[in-house]
Coordinates of C-alpha atoms in Angstrom, one line a residue:
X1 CA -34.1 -14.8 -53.0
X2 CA -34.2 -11.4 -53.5
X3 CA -36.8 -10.8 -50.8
X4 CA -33.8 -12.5 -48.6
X5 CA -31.0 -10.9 -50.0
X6 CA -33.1 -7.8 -49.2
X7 CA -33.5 -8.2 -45.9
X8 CA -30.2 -9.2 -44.9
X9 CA -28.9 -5.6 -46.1
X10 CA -31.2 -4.0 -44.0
X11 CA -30.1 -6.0 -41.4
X12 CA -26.4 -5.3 -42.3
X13 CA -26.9 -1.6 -42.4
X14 CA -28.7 -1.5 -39.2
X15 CA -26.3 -3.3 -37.7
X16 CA -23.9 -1.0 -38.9
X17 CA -25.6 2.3 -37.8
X18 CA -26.2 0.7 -34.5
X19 CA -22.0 0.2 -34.1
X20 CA -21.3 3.5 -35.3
X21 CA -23.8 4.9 -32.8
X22 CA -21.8 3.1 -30.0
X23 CA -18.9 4.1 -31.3
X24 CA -20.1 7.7 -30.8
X25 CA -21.0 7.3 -27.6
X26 CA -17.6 5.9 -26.5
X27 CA -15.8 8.9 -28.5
X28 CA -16.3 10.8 -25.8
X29 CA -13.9 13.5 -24.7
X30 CA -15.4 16.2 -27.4
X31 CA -18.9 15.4 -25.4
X32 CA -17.4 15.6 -22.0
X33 CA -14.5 17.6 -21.9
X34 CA -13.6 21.5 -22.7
X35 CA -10.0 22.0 -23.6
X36 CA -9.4 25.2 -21.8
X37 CA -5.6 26.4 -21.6
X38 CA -2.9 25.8 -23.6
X39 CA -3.0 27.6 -27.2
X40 CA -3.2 24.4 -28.9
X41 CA -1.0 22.2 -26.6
X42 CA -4.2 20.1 -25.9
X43 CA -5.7 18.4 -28.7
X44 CA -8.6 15.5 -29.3
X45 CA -7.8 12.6 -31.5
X46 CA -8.5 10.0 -32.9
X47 CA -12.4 11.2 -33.5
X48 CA -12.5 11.7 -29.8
X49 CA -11.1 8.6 -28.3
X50 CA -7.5 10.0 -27.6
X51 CA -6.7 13.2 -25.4
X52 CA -3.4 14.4 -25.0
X53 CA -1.4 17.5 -23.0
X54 CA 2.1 18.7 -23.7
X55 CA 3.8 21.4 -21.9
X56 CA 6.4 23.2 -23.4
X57 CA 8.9 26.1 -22.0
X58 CA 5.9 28.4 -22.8
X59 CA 3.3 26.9 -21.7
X60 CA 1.6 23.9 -19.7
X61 CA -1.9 22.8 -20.9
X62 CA -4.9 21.6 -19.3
X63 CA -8.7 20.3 -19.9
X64 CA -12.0 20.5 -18.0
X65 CA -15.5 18.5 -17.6
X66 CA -18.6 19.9 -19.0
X67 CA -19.9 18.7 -16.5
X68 CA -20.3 19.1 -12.4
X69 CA -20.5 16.0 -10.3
X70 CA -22.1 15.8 -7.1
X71 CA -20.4 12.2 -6.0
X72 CA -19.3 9.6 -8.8
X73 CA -17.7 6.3 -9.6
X74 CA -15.0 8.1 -12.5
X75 CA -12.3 6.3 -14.2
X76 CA -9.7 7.5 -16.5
X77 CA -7.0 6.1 -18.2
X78 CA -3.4 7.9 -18.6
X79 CA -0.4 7.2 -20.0
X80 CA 2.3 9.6 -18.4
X81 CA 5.4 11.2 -19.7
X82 CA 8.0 9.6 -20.6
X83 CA 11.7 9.6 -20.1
X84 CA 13.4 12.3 -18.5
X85 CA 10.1 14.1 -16.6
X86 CA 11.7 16.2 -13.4
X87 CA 10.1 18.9 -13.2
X88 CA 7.0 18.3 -14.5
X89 CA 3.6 17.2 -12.2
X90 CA 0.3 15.8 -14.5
X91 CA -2.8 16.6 -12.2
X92 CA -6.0 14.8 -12.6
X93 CA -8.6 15.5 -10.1
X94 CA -11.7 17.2 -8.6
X95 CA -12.7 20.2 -7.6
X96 CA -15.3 22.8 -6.7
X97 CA -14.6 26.6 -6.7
X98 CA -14.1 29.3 -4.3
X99 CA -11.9 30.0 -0.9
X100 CA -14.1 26.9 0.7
X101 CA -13.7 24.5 -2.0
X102 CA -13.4 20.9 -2.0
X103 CA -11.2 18.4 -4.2
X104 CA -9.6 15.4 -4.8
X105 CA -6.1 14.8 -6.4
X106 CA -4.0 12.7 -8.7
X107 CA -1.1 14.3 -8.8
X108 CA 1.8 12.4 -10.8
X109 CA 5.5 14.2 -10.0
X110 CA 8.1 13.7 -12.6
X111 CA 11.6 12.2 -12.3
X112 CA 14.8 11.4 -14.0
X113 CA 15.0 8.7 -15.8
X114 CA 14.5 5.0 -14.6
X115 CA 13.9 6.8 -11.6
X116 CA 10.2 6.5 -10.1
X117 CA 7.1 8.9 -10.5
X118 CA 5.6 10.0 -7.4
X119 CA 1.4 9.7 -6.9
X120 CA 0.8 12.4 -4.8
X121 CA -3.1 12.2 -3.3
X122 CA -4.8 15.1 -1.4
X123 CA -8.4 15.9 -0.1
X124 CA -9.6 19.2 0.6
X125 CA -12.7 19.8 2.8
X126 CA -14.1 23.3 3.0
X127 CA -11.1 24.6 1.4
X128 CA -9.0 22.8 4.0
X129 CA -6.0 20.2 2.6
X130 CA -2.9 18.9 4.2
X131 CA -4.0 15.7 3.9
X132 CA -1.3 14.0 1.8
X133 CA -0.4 10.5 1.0
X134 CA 2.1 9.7 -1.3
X135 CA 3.0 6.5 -3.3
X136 CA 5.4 5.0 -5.8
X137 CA 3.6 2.3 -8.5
X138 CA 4.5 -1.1 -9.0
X139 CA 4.8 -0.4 -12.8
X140 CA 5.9 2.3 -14.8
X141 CA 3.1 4.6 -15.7
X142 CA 4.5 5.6 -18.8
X143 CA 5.0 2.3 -21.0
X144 CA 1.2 2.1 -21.7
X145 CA -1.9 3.1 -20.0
X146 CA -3.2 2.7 -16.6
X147 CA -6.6 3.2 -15.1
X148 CA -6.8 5.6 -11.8
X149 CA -10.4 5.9 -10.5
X150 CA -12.0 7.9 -7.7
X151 CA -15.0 6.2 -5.5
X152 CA -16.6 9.4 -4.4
X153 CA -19.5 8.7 -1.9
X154 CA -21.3 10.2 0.6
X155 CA -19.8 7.8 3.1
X156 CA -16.0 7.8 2.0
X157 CA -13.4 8.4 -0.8
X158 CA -11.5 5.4 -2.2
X159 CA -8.1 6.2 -4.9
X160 CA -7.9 2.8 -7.0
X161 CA -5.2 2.4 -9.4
X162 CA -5.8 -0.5 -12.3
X163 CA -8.8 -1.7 -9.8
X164 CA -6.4 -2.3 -6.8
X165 CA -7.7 0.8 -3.6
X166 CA -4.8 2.5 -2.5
X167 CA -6.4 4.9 0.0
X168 CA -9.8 5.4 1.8
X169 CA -10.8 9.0 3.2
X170 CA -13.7 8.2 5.1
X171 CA -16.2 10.9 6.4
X172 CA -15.5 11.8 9.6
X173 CA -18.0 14.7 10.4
X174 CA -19.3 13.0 13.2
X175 CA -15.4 14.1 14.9
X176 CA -15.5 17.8 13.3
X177 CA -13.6 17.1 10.1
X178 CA -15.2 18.4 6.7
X179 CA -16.1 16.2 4.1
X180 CA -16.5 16.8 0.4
X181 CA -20.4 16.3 0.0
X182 CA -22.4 19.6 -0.3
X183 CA -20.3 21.1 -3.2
X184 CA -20.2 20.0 -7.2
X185 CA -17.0 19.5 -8.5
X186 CA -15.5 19.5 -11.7
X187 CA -13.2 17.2 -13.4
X188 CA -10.2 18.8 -14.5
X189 CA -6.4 17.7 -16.0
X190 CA -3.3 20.0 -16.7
X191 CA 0.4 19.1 -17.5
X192 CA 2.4 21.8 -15.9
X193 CA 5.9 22.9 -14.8
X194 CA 6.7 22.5 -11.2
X195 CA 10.6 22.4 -10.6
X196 CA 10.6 24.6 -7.9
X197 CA 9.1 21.7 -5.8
X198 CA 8.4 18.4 -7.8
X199 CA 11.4 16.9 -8.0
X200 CA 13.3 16.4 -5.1
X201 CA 12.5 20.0 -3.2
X202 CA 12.9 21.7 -6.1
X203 CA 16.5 20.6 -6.5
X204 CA 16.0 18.5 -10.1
X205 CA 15.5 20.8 -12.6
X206 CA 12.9 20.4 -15.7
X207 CA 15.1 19.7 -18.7
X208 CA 14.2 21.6 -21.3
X209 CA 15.8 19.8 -24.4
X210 CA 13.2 16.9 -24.1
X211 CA 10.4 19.1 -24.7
X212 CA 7.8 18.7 -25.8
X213 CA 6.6 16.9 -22.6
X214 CA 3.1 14.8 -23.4
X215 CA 0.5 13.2 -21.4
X216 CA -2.3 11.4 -22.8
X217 CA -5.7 10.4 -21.5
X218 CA -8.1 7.4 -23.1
X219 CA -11.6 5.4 -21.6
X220 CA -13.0 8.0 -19.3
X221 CA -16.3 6.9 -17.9
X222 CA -18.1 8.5 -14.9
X223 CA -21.1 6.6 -13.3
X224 CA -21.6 9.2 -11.4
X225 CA -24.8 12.2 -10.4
X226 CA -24.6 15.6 -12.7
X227 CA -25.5 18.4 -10.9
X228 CA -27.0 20.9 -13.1
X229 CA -29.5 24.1 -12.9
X230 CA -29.5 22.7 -8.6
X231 CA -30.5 19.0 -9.2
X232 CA -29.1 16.0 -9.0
X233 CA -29.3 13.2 -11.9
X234 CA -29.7 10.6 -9.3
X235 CA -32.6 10.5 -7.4
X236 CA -34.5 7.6 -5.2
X237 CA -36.5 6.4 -8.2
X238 CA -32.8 5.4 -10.3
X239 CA -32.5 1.9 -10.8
X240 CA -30.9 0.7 -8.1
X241 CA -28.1 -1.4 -9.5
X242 CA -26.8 1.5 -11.2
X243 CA -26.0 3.5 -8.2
X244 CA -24.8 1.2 -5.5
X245 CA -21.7 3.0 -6.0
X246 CA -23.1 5.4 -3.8
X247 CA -23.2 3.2 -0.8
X248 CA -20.2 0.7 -1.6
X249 CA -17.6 0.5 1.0
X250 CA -14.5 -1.8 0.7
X251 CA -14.4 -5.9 0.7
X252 CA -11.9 -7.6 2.7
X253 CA -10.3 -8.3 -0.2
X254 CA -10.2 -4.5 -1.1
X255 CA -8.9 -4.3 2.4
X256 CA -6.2 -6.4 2.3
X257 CA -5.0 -5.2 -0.9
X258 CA -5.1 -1.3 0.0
X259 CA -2.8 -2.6 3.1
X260 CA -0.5 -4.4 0.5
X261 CA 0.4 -1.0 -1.1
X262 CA 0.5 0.8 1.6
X263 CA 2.7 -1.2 2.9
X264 CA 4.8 -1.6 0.3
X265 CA 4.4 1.7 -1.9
X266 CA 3.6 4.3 0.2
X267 CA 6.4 7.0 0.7
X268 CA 4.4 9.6 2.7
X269 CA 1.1 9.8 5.4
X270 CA 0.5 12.6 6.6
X271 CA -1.2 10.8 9.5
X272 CA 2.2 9.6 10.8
X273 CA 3.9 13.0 10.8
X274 CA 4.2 14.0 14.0
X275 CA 6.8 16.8 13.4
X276 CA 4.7 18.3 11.0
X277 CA 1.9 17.9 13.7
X278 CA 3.4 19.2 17.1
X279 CA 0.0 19.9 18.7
X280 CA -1.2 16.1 17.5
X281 CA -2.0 14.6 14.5
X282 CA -5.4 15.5 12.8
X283 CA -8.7 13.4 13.8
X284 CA -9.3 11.9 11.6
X285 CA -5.7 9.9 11.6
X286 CA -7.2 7.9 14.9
X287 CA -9.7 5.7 12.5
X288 CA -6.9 3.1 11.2
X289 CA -8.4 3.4 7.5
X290 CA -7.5 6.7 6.9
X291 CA -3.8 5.6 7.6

């Protein structure tokens, strides 16, 4: 009996150790992320499972990956702010460095209250953007959390919110049109004040007595290649299950739902604006998935 009662503790404590070794791993925003502006205004709680930004008449505040991604399947989960937000725009996206850089935005613009958030998405190529979309949800972002991945392949760029696409960017360098797929990018996240252009132009102010404005971030998970010292973590020997993110493409399904939002949700495409355009809309706006 003793003998038995023995071995069942080991057991326990192993199986113990074992779920507080997962539980680690999934803590992970003190592994993955630098909190790097601020003075304090970001913080990591909860042992690591809870990120939040606030922004402040002083300051915004704002985070970074450790790591750089060349491509990725990347989730996050945010929870926006609340209440009164004009003013105020929450980015989440990626981006390389330099006057040629590439990236690809979230970017969430406040409103009044019971008035709708703006998702503003962008892609820049070689340093080149004006490639807007912009969208409201079919919930309110800031009642609980909501998942907003990035698909980044070599073949095209999918937004998803809560699993549903809401735009593709496909590669179209085949037509002259620069594609983010040479340059590593970082993750990165701020909470900022924008009033002189989030809310409405410019003409809704940020409201200063509902300050402190907070964001908060949960669940990150990137299945994605890390670029460091000029290599890529994925290579032609990686299982192959784990990376056929980097050659997925859309369902019909997928299809069919991405056309449901646009329809419905989308506010702004840049590919239909033909004042902003004179001399013709860009090329890539002729391939009906980028529209």
């Amino acid at each position: 009996m003793a003998s038995s009662s023995s071995s069942s503790l080991r057991i326990s404590v192993m199986l113990l150790l074992s779920f507080l070794a997962t539980s680690i791993v999934a803590a992970n925003f003190y592994q993955d992320f630098d909190l790097t502006w601020g003075d304090g205004r970001s913080k990591i709680l909860n042992n690591g499972d809870l990120l939040t930004l606030s922004l402040d008449k002083a300051s915004g505040s704002g985070f970074q990956s450790k790591n750089e991604y060349l491509f990725g399947n990347i989730d996050m989960q945010l929870k926006l702010v609340p209440g009164n937000s004009a003013g105020t725009v929450t980015a989440y996206y990626l981006s390389s460095q330099g006057p040629t850089h590439d990236e690809i935005d979230f970017e969430f613009l406040g409103n009044l209250s019971g008035d709708p958030y703006i998702l503003h998405t962008n892609v820049f190529g070689q340093g080149k953007g004006n490639r807007e979309q912009q969208f409201y949800l079919w919930f309110d972002p800031t009642a609980d959390f909501h998942t907003y991945s990035l698909l980044w392949n070599p073949q095209r760029i999918i937004f998803s919110v809560d699993g549903t696409p809401i735009r593709e960017f496909k590669n179209s360098e085949s037509i002259g049109v620069p594609f983010p797929k040479n340059q590593p990018m970082r993750i990165y996240s701020s909470l900022w004040n924008a009033d002189d252009w989030a809310t409405r132009g410019g003409l809704v102010k940020t409201d200063w007595t509902h300050a402190p404005f907070t964001a908060s971030y949960r669940n990150f998970n990137a299945n994605a290649c890390v670029w460091s010292s000029g290599a890529s973590s994925c290579t032609s020997q990686s299982p192959s299950d784990n990376n056929a993110w980097l050659s997925q493409e859309m369902d019909s399904t997928s299809q069919e739902r991405m056309k449901w939002v646009q329809k419905n949700y989308m506010i702004y495409n840049y590919c239909t604006d033909t004042k902003r355009f004179p001399q013709g809309l860009p090329p890539e706006c002729a391939n009906a998935n980028q529209s």
